[in-house]
Amino acid sequence: MSTITRLPRVTAAETLALAAAVALPSVVQGPVARRPLAVRLAELADADGRAIRLLARLRAEHGEGPLLVRVPGRGWVMLPLASHDVRAVLEDRAFTPAARAKRGALGHFQPDGLLITRDPGLRERRRALNDQVLGSGFAPFARVVEEEVATLPRDGLLTWPRFHATHWRIVRRIVLGDGARDDVILTRQLDRLRADANWSELRGRRTDVFNAFRRRLARHLARSEPGSLAAELARAHAAADVHPEGQVPQWLFAFDGAAAAAYRALALAAAHQGPADLRATVLESVRLWPITTAIVREAADPTEWDVPEGTTAMIYSPYVNRAEPGDSYRPGLWREGGGEWAGVPFSAGFARCAGEDLVLFTAAALLDAVLRERSVRPSVRLEGALPAMLNHFRLNFAVKAA
């Protein structure tokens, strides 16, 4: 490597400010499973807005960055702030996505998942399987979305619990088949494991719940129901060490996060009179209000920066997604061939979200089905500079048949 870049280190006072404004709110709200009360308190405190403003100030004081932060008992954290550094980290294979904190959290419900696979060769094989299954034809899923959206109210009030329950039925049918449509027990088991994952390695793994969840999931996968991802997985014939069934919990987990993105996107679409490009609207929803607030990588090999091995690179999505594109609704950022920096709504580089296209297809189809037969009015106004947080738990819509 020809040059090694030394990074500016923040002061002790700035480290405390970062802990209070960036790390603590993320932990309290729940990095894996959001806690509604904590999200409400963060919204009232404008937690994301405060964090964004702090990072902007540190960038102005220290330069483009990245910044190096010493965390007592946890080692070094690198904060990329400029778009070129964010891209460089996400494209550099020296930074593994299987960071220690992520392994501790996601190991509660997907110990064999792609995101926490440390061995590069095994990670590539698991990635190939995920790309193959999640990139299969989406056409059968449009019918699933249409049928489930038909159960939503055409007049009255659309609330998050009602929308979320409908979205979960869509997810279970897409991933596991129609036979899993009403298996709310499976979802509740996953929710319990995700709640434990909020505590990362601080809480022991709930093996009884995990084993029950895995057995229940295995019964659905064994059906290989036509038109589902389970059927595509059965056709893939991956090697045993890939643990194909071990990839499925991540699909369920990621799809559930996409529910909040779709719900917020519905608010954007309603505020802008049902825009023609609903895919771009969903992307803007994830850019403005990220599903994952912190994209984490870990330096496993030497990098272009002078950082110790094991340094955590943390990309704070609420900041990097807005720092250059801005705070307003800008669907034009996603026009084909535009090329303008638009943050990292689905991560980037070699570990970019494997299910991005499937999530976007499903969410856009859902919005289209809702808006085709209904006029909807969100309970918040979304014009001009948009707020740093949009609490989906409290968001609702007045609905009328179109």
PDB file of N, CA and C in Angstrom, residues 233-270:
ATOM      1  N   LEU A 233     -34.936 -21.795  -2.572  1.00  0.00           N
ATOM      2  CA  LEU A 233     -33.850 -22.265  -1.713  1.00  0.00           C
ATOM      3  C   LEU A 233     -33.655 -23.763  -1.875  1.00  0.00           C
ATOM      4  N   ALA A 234     -34.752 -24.518  -1.965  1.00  0.00           N
ATOM      5  CA  ALA A 234     -34.648 -25.967  -2.135  1.00  0.00           C
ATOM      6  C   ALA A 234     -34.004 -26.329  -3.459  1.00  0.00           C
ATOM      7  N   ARG A 235     -34.240 -25.513  -4.488  1.00  0.00           N
ATOM      8  CA  ARG A 235     -33.661 -25.784  -5.810  1.00  0.00           C
ATOM      9  C   ARG A 235     -32.180 -25.410  -5.886  1.00  0.00           C
ATOM     10  N   ALA A 236     -31.723 -24.607  -4.941  1.00  0.00           N
ATOM     11  CA  ALA A 236     -30.364 -24.087  -5.039  1.00  0.00           C
ATOM     12  C   ALA A 236     -29.290 -25.148  -4.774  1.00  0.00           C
ATOM     13  N   HIS A 237     -29.580 -26.139  -3.943  1.00  0.00           N
ATOM     14  CA  HIS A 237     -28.645 -27.238  -3.665  1.00  0.00           C
ATOM     15  C   HIS A 237     -27.270 -26.718  -3.232  1.00  0.00           C
ATOM     16  N   ALA A 238     -27.256 -25.909  -2.191  1.00  0.00           N
ATOM     17  CA  ALA A 238     -25.992 -25.376  -1.686  1.00  0.00           C
ATOM     18  C   ALA A 238     -25.273 -26.414  -0.840  1.00  0.00           C
ATOM     19  N   ALA A 239     -23.958 -26.240  -0.677  1.00  0.00           N
ATOM     20  CA  ALA A 239     -23.152 -27.130   0.151  1.00  0.00           C
ATOM     21  C   ALA A 239     -23.611 -27.062   1.599  1.00  0.00           C
ATOM     22  N   ALA A 240     -23.352 -28.140   2.351  1.00  0.00           N
ATOM     23  CA  ALA A 240     -23.844 -28.236   3.721  1.00  0.00           C
ATOM     24  C   ALA A 240     -23.290 -27.133   4.606  1.00  0.00           C
ATOM     25  N   ASP A 241     -22.012 -26.745   4.396  1.00  0.00           N
ATOM     26  CA  ASP A 241     -21.428 -25.743   5.278  1.00  0.00           C
ATOM     27  C   ASP A 241     -22.001 -24.346   5.054  1.00  0.00           C
ATOM     28  N   VAL A 242     -22.725 -24.166   3.956  1.00  0.00           N
ATOM     29  CA  VAL A 242     -23.387 -22.882   3.710  1.00  0.00           C
ATOM     30  C   VAL A 242     -24.594 -22.710   4.632  1.00  0.00           C
ATOM     31  N   HIS A 243     -25.181 -23.852   5.082  1.00  0.00           N
ATOM     32  CA  HIS A 243     -26.385 -23.833   5.910  1.00  0.00           C
ATOM     33  C   HIS A 243     -27.471 -22.977   5.263  1.00  0.00           C
ATOM     34  N   PRO A 244     -28.031 -23.437   4.156  1.00  0.00           N
ATOM     35  CA  PRO A 244     -29.032 -22.631   3.445  1.00  0.00           C
ATOM     36  C   PRO A 244     -30.171 -22.161   4.344  1.00  0.00           C
ATOM     37  N   GLU A 245     -30.679 -23.073   5.193  1.00  0.00           N
ATOM     38  CA  GLU A 245     -31.795 -22.694   6.057  1.00  0.00           C
ATOM     39  C   GLU A 245     -31.394 -21.607   7.060  1.00  0.00           C
ATOM     40  N   GLY A 246     -30.110 -21.505   7.346  1.00  0.00           N
ATOM     41  CA  GLY A 246     -29.629 -20.497   8.282  1.00  0.00           C
ATOM     42  C   GLY A 246     -29.639 -19.088   7.726  1.00  0.00           C
ATOM     43  N   GLN A 247     -29.898 -18.945   6.421  1.00  0.00           N
ATOM     44  CA  GLN A 247     -29.975 -17.613   5.819  1.00  0.00           C
ATOM     45  C   GLN A 247     -31.376 -17.015   5.948  1.00  0.00           C
ATOM     46  N   VAL A 248     -32.355 -17.864   6.186  1.00  0.00           N
ATOM     47  CA  VAL A 248     -33.748 -17.423   6.153  1.00  0.00           C
ATOM     48  C   VAL A 248     -34.102 -16.449   7.280  1.00  0.00           C
ATOM     49  N   PRO A 249     -33.608 -16.636   8.511  1.00  0.00           N
ATOM     50  CA  PRO A 249     -33.945 -15.649   9.549  1.00  0.00           C
ATOM     51  C   PRO A 249     -33.570 -14.220   9.168  1.00  0.00           C
ATOM     52  N   GLN A 250     -32.467 -14.045   8.446  1.00  0.00           N
ATOM     53  CA  GLN A 250     -32.094 -12.694   8.015  1.00  0.00           C
ATOM     54  C   GLN A 250     -33.111 -12.136   7.030  1.00  0.00           C
ATOM     55  N   TRP A 251     -33.654 -12.971   6.160  1.00  0.00           N
ATOM     56  CA  TRP A 251     -34.650 -12.492   5.202  1.00  0.00           C
ATOM     57  C   TRP A 251     -35.891 -11.996   5.946  1.00  0.00           C
ATOM     58  N   LEU A 252     -36.327 -12.773   6.940  1.00  0.00           N
ATOM     59  CA  LEU A 252     -37.498 -12.357   7.727  1.00  0.00           C
ATOM     60  C   LEU A 252     -37.199 -11.067   8.484  1.00  0.00           C
ATOM     61  N   PHE A 253     -36.027 -10.999   9.082  1.00  0.00           N
ATOM     62  CA  PHE A 253     -35.610  -9.820   9.847  1.00  0.00           C
ATOM     63  C   PHE A 253     -35.550  -8.573   8.962  1.00  0.00           C
ATOM     64  N   ALA A 254     -34.889  -8.700   7.820  1.00  0.00           N
ATOM     65  CA  ALA A 254     -34.726  -7.545   6.932  1.00  0.00           C
ATOM     66  C   ALA A 254     -36.059  -7.099   6.355  1.00  0.00           C
ATOM     67  N   PHE A 255     -36.903  -8.055   5.991  1.00  0.00           N
ATOM     68  CA  PHE A 255     -38.216  -7.718   5.460  1.00  0.00           C
ATOM     69  C   PHE A 255     -39.051  -6.970   6.491  1.00  0.00           C
ATOM     70  N   ASP A 256     -38.888  -7.326   7.771  1.00  0.00           N
ATOM     71  CA  ASP A 256     -39.663  -6.631   8.790  1.00  0.00           C
ATOM     72  C   ASP A 256     -39.219  -5.179   8.912  1.00  0.00           C
ATOM     73  N   GLY A 257     -37.908  -4.931   8.827  1.00  0.00           N
ATOM     74  CA  GLY A 257     -37.432  -3.552   8.820  1.00  0.00           C
ATOM     75  C   GLY A 257     -37.980  -2.769   7.646  1.00  0.00           C
ATOM     76  N   ALA A 258     -38.156  -3.466   6.529  1.00  0.00           N
ATOM     77  CA  ALA A 258     -38.692  -2.814   5.335  1.00  0.00           C
ATOM     78  C   ALA A 258     -40.141  -2.373   5.520  1.00  0.00           C
ATOM     79  N   ALA A 259     -40.837  -2.959   6.490  1.00  0.00           N
ATOM     80  CA  ALA A 259     -42.224  -2.537   6.750  1.00  0.00           C
ATOM     81  C   ALA A 259     -42.270  -1.071   7.159  1.00  0.00           C
ATOM     82  N   ALA A 260     -41.369  -0.667   8.051  1.00  0.00           N
ATOM     83  CA  ALA A 260     -41.333   0.736   8.476  1.00  0.00           C
ATOM     84  C   ALA A 260     -40.981   1.644   7.309  1.00  0.00           C
ATOM     85  N   ALA A 261     -40.057   1.185   6.468  1.00  0.00           N
ATOM     86  CA  ALA A 261     -39.682   1.987   5.299  1.00  0.00           C
ATOM     87  C   ALA A 261     -40.863   2.164   4.361  1.00  0.00           C
ATOM     88  N   ALA A 262     -41.629   1.100   4.126  1.00  0.00           N
ATOM     89  CA  ALA A 262     -42.794   1.190   3.244  1.00  0.00           C
ATOM     90  C   ALA A 262     -43.871   2.094   3.840  1.00  0.00           C
ATOM     91  N   TYR A 263     -44.052   2.018   5.144  1.00  0.00           N
ATOM     92  CA  TYR A 263     -45.079   2.832   5.818  1.00  0.00           C
ATOM     93  C   TYR A 263     -44.719   4.315   5.733  1.00  0.00           C
ATOM     94  N   ARG A 264     -43.455   4.634   5.965  1.00  0.00           N
ATOM     95  CA  ARG A 264     -43.024   6.026   5.823  1.00  0.00           C
ATOM     96  C   ARG A 264     -43.101   6.474   4.371  1.00  0.00           C
ATOM     97  N   ALA A 265     -42.779   5.560   3.457  1.00  0.00           N
ATOM     98  CA  ALA A 265     -42.879   5.891   2.034  1.00  0.00           C
ATOM     99  C   ALA A 265     -44.314   6.192   1.639  1.00  0.00           C
ATOM    100  N   LEU A 266     -45.261   5.513   2.272  1.00  0.00           N
ATOM    101  CA  LEU A 266     -46.670   5.818   2.011  1.00  0.00           C
ATOM    102  C   LEU A 266     -46.986   7.259   2.399  1.00  0.00           C
ATOM    103  N   ALA A 267     -46.382   7.715   3.502  1.00  0.00           N
ATOM    104  CA  ALA A 267     -46.583   9.109   3.910  1.00  0.00           C
ATOM    105  C   ALA A 267     -45.980  10.069   2.890  1.00  0.00           C
ATOM    106  N   LEU A 268     -44.794   9.742   2.378  1.00  0.00           N
ATOM    107  CA  LEU A 268     -44.182  10.575   1.340  1.00  0.00           C
ATOM    108  C   LEU A 268     -45.034  10.588   0.075  1.00  0.00           C
ATOM    109  N   ALA A 269     -45.502   9.413  -0.329  1.00  0.00           N
ATOM    110  CA  ALA A 269     -46.320   9.324  -1.544  1.00  0.00           C
ATOM    111  C   ALA A 269     -47.604  10.132  -1.395  1.00  0.00           C
ATOM    112  N   ALA A 270     -48.238  10.030  -0.218  1.00  0.00           N
ATOM    113  CA  ALA A 270     -49.474  10.780   0.009  1.00  0.00           C
ATOM    114  C   ALA A 270     -49.220  12.277   0.004  1.00  0.00           C
TER     115      ALA A 270
END
